[in-house]
XYZ file of C-alpha atoms in Angstrom:
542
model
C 113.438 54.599 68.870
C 109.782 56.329 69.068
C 107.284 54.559 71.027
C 104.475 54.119 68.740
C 100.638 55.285 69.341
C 98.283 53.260 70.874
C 100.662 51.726 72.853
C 99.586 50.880 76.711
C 102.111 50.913 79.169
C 103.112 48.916 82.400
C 104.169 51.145 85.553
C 105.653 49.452 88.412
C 102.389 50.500 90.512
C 99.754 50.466 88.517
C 98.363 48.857 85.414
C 96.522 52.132 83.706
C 94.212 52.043 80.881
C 94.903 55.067 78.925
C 91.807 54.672 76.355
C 89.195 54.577 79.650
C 87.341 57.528 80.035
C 86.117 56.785 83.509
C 86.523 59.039 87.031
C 89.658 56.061 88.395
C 89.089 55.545 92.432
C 91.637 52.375 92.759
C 94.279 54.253 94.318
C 91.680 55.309 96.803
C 91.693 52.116 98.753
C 94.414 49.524 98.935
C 91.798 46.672 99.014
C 91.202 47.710 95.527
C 94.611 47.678 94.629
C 95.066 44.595 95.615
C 92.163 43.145 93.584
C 94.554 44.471 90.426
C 97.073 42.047 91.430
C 94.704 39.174 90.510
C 93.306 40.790 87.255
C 97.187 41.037 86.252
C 97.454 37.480 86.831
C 94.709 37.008 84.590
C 96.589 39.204 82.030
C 99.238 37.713 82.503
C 98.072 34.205 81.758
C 96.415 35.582 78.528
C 99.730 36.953 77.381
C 101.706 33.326 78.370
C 98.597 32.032 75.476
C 99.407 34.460 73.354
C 103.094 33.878 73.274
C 102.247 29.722 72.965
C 100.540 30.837 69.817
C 103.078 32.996 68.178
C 105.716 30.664 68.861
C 103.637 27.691 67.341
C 102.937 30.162 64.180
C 106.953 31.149 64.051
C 107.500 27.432 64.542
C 105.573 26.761 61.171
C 107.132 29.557 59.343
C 110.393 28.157 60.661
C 110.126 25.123 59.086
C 108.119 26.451 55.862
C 111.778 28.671 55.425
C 114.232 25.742 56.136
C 112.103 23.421 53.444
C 112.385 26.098 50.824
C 116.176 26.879 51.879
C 116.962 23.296 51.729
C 115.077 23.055 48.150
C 117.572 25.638 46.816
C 120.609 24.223 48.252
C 120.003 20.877 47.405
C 117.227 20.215 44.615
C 118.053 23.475 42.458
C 121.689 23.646 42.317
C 121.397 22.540 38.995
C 118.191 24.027 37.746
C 117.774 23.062 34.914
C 117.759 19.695 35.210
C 115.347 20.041 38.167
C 112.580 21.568 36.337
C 112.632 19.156 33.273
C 110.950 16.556 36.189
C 107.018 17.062 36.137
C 106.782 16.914 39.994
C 109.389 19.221 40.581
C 108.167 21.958 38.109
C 104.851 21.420 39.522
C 105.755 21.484 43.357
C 107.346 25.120 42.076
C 104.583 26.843 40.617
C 102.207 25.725 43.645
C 104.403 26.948 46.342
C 105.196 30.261 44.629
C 101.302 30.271 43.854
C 99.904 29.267 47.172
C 102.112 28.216 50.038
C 104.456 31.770 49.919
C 100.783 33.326 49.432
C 99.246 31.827 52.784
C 102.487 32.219 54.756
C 102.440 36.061 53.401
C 99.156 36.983 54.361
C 98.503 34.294 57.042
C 95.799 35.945 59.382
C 97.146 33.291 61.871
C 99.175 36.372 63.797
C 96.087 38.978 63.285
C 94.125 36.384 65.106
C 96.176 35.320 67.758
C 96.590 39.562 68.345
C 93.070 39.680 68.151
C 92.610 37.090 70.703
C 94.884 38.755 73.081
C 92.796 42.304 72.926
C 89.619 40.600 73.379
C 90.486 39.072 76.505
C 92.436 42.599 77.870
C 89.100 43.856 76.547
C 87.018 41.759 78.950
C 88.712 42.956 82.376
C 89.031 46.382 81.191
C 86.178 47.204 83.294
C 88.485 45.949 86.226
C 91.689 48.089 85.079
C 92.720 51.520 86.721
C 91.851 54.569 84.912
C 94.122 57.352 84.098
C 93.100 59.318 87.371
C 94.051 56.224 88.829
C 97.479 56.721 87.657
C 97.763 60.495 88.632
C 96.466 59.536 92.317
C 98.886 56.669 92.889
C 102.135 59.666 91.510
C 100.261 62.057 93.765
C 100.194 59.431 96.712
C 104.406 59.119 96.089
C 104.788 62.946 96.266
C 102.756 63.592 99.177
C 104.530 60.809 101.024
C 107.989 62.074 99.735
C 107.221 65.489 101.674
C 105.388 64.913 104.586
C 108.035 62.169 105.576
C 111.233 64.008 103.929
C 111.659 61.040 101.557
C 114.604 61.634 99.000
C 113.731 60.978 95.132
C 116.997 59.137 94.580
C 116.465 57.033 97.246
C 112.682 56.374 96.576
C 114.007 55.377 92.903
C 116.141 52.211 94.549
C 112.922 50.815 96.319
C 114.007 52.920 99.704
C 112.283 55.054 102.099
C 115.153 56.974 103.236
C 115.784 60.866 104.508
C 118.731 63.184 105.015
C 119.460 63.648 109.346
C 121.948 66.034 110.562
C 123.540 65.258 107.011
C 123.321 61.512 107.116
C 120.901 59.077 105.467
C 118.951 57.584 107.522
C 116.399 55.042 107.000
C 112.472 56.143 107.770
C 111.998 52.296 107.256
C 112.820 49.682 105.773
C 109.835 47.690 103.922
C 109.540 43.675 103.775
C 109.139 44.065 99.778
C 109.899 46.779 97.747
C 110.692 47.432 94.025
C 113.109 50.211 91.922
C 111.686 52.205 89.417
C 112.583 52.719 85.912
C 113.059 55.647 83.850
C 109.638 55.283 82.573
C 108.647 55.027 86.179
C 110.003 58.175 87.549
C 108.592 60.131 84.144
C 105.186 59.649 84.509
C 105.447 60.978 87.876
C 107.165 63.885 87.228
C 104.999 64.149 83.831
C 101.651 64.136 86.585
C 103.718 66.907 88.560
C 105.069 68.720 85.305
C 100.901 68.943 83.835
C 100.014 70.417 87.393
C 102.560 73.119 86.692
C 104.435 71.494 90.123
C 107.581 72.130 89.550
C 109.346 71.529 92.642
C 108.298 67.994 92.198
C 108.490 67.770 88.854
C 112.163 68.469 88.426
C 113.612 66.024 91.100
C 111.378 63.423 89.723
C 112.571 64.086 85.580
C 116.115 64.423 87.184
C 115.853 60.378 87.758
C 114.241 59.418 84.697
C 117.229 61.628 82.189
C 119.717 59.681 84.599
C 117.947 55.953 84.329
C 117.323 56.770 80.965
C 120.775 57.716 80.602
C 122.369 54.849 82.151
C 122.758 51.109 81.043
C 119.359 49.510 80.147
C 117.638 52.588 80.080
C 116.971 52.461 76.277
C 113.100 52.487 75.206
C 110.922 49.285 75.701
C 108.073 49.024 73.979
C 105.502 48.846 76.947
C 107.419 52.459 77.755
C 105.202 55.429 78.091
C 108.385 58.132 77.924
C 111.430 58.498 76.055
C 114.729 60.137 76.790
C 113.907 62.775 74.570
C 110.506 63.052 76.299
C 112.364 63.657 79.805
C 114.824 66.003 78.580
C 112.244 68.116 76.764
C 109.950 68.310 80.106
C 112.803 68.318 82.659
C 114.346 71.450 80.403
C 111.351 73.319 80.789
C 111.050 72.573 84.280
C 114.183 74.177 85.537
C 113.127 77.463 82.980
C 110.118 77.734 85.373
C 112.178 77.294 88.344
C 114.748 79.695 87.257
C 117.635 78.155 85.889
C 117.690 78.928 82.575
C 121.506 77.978 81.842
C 120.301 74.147 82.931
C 117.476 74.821 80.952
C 119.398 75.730 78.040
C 122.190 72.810 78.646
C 119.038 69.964 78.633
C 117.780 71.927 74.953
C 120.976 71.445 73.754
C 121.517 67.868 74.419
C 117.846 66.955 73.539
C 118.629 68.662 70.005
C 121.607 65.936 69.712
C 118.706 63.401 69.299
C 116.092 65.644 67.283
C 118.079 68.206 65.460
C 114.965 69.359 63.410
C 112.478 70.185 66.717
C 111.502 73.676 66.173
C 109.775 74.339 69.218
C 113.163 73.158 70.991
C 115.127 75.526 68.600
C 112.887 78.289 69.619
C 113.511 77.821 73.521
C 117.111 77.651 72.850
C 117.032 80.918 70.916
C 114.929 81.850 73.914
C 117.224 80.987 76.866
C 120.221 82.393 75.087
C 118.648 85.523 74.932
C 117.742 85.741 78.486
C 121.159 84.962 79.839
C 122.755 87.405 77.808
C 120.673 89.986 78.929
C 120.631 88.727 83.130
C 124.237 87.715 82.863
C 125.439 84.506 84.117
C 122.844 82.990 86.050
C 123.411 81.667 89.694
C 122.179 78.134 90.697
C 118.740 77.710 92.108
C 117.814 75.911 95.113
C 114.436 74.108 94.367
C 111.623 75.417 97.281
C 108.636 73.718 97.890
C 105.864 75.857 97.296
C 103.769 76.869 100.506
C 100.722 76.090 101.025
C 97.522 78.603 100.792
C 94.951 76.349 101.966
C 96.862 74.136 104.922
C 98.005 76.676 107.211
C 98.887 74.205 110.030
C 101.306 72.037 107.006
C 104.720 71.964 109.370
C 102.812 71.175 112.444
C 101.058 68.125 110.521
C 104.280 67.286 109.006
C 106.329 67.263 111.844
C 103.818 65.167 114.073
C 103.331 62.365 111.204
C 107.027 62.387 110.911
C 107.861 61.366 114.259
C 104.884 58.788 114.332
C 103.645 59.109 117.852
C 107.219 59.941 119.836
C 106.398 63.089 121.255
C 108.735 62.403 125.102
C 107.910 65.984 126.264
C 104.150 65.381 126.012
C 103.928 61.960 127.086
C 106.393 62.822 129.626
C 103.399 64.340 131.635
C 102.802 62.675 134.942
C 98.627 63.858 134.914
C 98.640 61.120 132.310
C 98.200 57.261 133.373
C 97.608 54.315 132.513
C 95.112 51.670 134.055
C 92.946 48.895 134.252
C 89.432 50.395 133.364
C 86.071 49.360 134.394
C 83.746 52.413 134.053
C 82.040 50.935 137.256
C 80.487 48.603 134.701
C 79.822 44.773 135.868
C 80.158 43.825 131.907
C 84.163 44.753 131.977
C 84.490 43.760 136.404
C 85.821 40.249 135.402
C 87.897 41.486 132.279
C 88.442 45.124 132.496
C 90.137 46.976 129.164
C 93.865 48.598 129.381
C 93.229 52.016 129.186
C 95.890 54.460 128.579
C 95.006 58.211 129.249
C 97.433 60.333 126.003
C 95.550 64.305 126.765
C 94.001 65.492 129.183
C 93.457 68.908 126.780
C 92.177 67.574 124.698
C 90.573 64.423 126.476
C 92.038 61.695 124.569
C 92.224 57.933 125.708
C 93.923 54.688 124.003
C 91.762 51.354 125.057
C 93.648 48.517 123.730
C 93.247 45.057 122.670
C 89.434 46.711 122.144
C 88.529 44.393 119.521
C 89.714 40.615 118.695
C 91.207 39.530 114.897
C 88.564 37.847 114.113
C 86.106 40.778 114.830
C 88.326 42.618 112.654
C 88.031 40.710 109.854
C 84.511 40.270 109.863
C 84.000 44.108 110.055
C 86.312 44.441 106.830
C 84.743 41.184 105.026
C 81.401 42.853 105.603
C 82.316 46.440 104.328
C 84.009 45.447 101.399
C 81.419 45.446 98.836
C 80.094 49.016 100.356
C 83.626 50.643 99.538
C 82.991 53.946 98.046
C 84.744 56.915 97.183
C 85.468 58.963 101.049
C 83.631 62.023 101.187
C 83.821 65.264 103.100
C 81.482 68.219 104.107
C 81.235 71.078 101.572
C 78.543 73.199 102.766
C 75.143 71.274 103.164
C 76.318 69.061 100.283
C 79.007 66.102 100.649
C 81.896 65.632 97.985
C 85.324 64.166 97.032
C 88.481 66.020 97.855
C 91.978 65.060 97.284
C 92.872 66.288 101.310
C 90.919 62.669 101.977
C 91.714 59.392 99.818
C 90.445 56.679 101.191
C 87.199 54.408 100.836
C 84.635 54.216 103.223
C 81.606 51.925 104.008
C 78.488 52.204 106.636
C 77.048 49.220 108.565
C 74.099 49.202 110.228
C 74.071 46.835 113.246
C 71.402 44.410 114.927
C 71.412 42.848 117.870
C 72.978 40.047 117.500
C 75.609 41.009 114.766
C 79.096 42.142 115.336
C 78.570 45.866 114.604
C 75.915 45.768 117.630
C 78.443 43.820 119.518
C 80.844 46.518 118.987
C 78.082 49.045 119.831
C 77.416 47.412 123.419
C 80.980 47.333 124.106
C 81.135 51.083 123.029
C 78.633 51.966 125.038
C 79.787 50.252 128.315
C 83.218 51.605 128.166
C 81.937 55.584 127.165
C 78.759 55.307 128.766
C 77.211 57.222 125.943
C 73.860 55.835 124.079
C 75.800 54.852 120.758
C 71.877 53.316 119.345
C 71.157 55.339 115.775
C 69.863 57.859 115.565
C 72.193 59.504 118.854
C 75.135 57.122 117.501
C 75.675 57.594 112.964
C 76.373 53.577 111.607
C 79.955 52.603 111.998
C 81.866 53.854 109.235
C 84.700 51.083 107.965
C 87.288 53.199 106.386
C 90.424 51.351 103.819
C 93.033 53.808 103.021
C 94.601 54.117 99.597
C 98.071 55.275 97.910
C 99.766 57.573 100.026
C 96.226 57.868 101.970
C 95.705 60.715 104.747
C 92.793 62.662 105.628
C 94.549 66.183 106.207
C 93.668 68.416 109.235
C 89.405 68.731 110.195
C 87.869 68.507 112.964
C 84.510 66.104 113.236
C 82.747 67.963 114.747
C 80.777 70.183 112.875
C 81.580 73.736 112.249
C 78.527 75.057 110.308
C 74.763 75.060 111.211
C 74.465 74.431 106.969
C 76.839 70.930 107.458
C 75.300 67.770 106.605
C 76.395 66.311 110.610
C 72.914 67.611 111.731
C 70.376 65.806 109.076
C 70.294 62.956 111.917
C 68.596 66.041 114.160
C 70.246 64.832 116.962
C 72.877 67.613 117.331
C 76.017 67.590 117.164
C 79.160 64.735 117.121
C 79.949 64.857 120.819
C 82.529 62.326 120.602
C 84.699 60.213 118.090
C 85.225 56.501 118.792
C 87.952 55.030 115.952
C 88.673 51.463 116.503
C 92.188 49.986 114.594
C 91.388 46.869 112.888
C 94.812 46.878 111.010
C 98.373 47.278 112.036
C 100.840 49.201 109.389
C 104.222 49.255 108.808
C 105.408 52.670 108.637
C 102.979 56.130 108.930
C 99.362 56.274 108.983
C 99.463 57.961 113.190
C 96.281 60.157 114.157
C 98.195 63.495 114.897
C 96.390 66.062 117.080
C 97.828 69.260 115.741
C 97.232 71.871 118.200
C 97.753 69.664 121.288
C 100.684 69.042 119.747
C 101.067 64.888 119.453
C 100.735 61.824 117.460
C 98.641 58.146 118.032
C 100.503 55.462 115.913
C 98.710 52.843 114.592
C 98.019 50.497 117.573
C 96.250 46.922 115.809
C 93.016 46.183 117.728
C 93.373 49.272 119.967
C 90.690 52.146 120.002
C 90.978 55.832 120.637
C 88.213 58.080 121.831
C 87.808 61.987 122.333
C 85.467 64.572 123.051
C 84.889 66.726 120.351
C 82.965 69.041 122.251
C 83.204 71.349 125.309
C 80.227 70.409 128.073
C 79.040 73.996 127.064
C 78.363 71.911 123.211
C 80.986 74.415 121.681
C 83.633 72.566 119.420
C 87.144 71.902 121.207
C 89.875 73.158 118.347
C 91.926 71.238 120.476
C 91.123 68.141 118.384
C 91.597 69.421 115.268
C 93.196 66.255 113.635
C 94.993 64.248 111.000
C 95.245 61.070 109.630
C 98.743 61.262 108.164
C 99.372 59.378 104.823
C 100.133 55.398 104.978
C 103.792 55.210 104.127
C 104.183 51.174 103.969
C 100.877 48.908 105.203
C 97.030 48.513 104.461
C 95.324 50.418 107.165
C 92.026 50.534 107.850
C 89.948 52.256 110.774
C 86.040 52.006 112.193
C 84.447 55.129 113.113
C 82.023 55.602 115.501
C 80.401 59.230 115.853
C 77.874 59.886 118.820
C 75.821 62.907 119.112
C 74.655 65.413 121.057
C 71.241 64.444 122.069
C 70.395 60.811 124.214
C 73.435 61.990 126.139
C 71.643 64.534 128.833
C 72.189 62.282 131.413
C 75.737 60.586 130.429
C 77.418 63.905 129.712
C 75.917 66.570 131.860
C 76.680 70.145 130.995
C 78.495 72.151 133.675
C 78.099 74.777 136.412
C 80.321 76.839 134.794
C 78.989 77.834 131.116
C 82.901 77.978 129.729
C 83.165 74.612 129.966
């Protein structure tokens, strides 16, 4: 059975609107995400109305049918003699004129449909977009490589890898879901349009097998077909090199349209080839490299093992201890500091902030979510390396940002007041979200870091105001280690030398958010109003 057009579809992870026009950013923040659970609810509701109506019309029409049935079981076995009575002659000729008329074209159905599209139409505003879609599919197939995820086990609702050729679990998730066949197409369909075929194979693989397999036949809130998976999954493995599975897939898609010529064609196509190569030998699927992330394995590896690096914590220069930064605010309560590089200098303070303070500072970014941005020459701008959304608060005295500020400043010792400190920066993380290798420091004279005029970022103060299940560490890729997630810790580092050159030592990652809702506070302090707190050294290396 064809799915026919205009039809909108369900997907496990989204709800997609596929007549919106509009740039989708839901999948860029999981706060957002979660607002769609409640505008499904309201959907949902609608739809429970809409089915109360139709039943209610079907009920009538029920009982419209079993009157008439009964009339010619009963009254008009013997028609003749019924229609010699008046009443009964005249009951006739107004149902067939009327009642059969208004049961016919009843526009009870039309307006109970109508009803239903209205209200959709009301919180389509509220609905992801189509990008929305392709960002959440992206967000499963960056997760499936940087953690070595397998497809077939992703398709059961598990996050699960091959080890020294076992299956092991990467974790195991409170809640979790299995996707359909429709499920796994429309990812592989996002990979397939990107001309990704390394993902788009394994992901089509699942759908032709769910699709394949008991309850995999077409449902009408369905985006994909069988045929639609076969014809994209054949073409696939063509671009990949294997023609004969290529060819195999044409064939069996032809069972189920005979007539497709554009099928017939790359059958006539494939044949050709392997007569003229020979038999073909299989093809291992590679993952493309990449020409833009240089540094990919080293990112990978460190957000795979999520902060257990022995070897480098190992290191007896680093310590832990009960820090006061000769400060009377922190005498009576000092902070737990833990030292994690000394190259770069990197330091863990937990228990830095309380819940409550945490919630506030995500209560009051909230409504300031936007789109997170990154430096593209003097100008600022989107990029898929960073999906997450981001918010700026400007603090006062007496508010919890300027609370936070104090406390920042007593434990650095740095002057943290705008404009030598940028507004803290409350940071949600979407689908899959990461921010890929980059440094925060600036790296060109042209970047948009120096409109404050107060030089450079000196250091980077991030303060954890969520916990996460599974992924989301800060990895340090050329000194070689990982920060998990630590809930209500912060983590500071120098991203300068004492000389003001940038330390490539902390180029860094925030690897993607395999299970959880993370979200981060950023504080950046500059150059200047630190003369006296950082002092440059003797020695003009340093």
């Amino acid at each position: 059975m064809k799915a026919p057009p205009g039809v909108f579809f369900l997907c496990c992870f989204q709800i997609v609107a596929l007549a919106s026009h509009a740039e989708g950013e839901m999948y860029t923040s999981l706060q957002n995400v979660k607002q769609a659970i409640d505008v499904e609810r309201k959907l949902t509701d609608y739809l429970r109305t809409y089915i109360d109506s139709e039943l209610e019309r079907l009920e009538d029409i029920k009982r419209f049918y079993a009157k008439v049935s009964d009339l010619h079981s009963e009254l008009y076995k013997g028609p003749a003699a019924a229609t010699t009575n008046p009443l009964v002659a005249f009951t006739l000729v107004k149902r067939l004129h009327s009642e059969w008329l208004n049961v016919v074209y009843s526009n009870e159905a039309q307006e109970n449909t109508q009803t239903l599209r209205s209200k959709y139409e009301e919180e389509e505003a509220y609905l992801p977009k189509v990008e929305d879609l392709r960002g959440a599919a992206k967000g499963l197939m960056r997760l499936q490589d940087v953690y070595s995820l397998q497809v077939s086990s992703l398709v059961k609702g598990r996050f699960q890898r091959v080890s020294n050729g076992g299956v092991i679990d990467v974790c195991s998730p409170a809640v979790s879901v299995s996707l359909s066949g429709d499920d796994c197409f429309l990812v592989g369909k996002v990979a397939y349009e990107q001309e990704d075929y390394y993902h788009s194979v394994q992901w089509l693989e699942e759908s032709v097998r769910l699709f394949r397999g008991p309850g995999g036949q077409w449902s009408p809130e369905n985006e994909g077909t069988l045929e639609d998976a076969l014809d994209h999954l054949a073409f696939s493995h063509f671009k990949t090199g294997n023609v004969s599975y290529a060819l195999s897939l044409s064939h069996e898609l032809l069972h189920h349209d005979p007539m497709n010529g554009r099928v017939l064609q790359n059958v006539e196509k494939y044949e050709k080839l392997l007569g003229s190569a020979g038999p073909s030998r299989g093809c291992s699927l590679r993952r493309p490299s990449s020409s833009y992330l240089r540094t990919r394995d080293a990112y990978e590896r460190l957000c795979l093992t999520q902060g257990s690096q022995p070897m480098h914590f190992e290191n007896p220069r680093l310590f832990c201890d009960h820090f006061t930064n000769n400060s009377p605010a922190l005498l009576l309560q000092p902070v737990r500091r833990e030292v994690l590089s000394l190259q770069p200098h990197v330091v863990l303070y937990h228990d830095f902030i309380t819940d409550a303070e945490a919630e506030d500072i995500k209560r009051l970014a909230q409504p300031g979510l936007k789109r997170s941005v990154v430096a593209a020459g003097e100008k600022q701008e989107t990029a898929d390396y960073r999906i997450s959304k981001s918010a700026w608060l400007k603090g006062s005295e007496s508010s919890i940002v300027g609370r936070l500020d104090r406390r920042i400043s007593v434990l650095t010792g740095l002057n943290v007041t705008h404009p030598y400190g940028e507004f803290l920066q409350v940071v949600n993380y979407g689908i899959g979200g990461h921010y890929e290798p980059h440094f925060d420091h600036a790296t060109s004279p042209s970047s948009p870091v120096f409109k404050l005029k107060t030089g450079n970022r000196v250091g980077t103060f991030m303060i954890y105001l969520s916990s996460v299940e599974a992924g989301g560490s800060t990895a340090f890729i050329y000194a070689n280690f990982s920060v998990p997630v630590v809930e209500k810790a912060a983590i500071f580092w120098w991203n300068l030398h004492r000389n003001g050159q940038g330390d490539e030592d902390t180029l860094h990652a925030g690897c993607p958010v395999l299970i959880g809702d993370k979200w981060v506070a950023n504080k950046w302090i500059h150059e200047y109003g630190q003369e006296f707190q950082r002092r440059c050294s003797l020695n003009p290396e340093e």
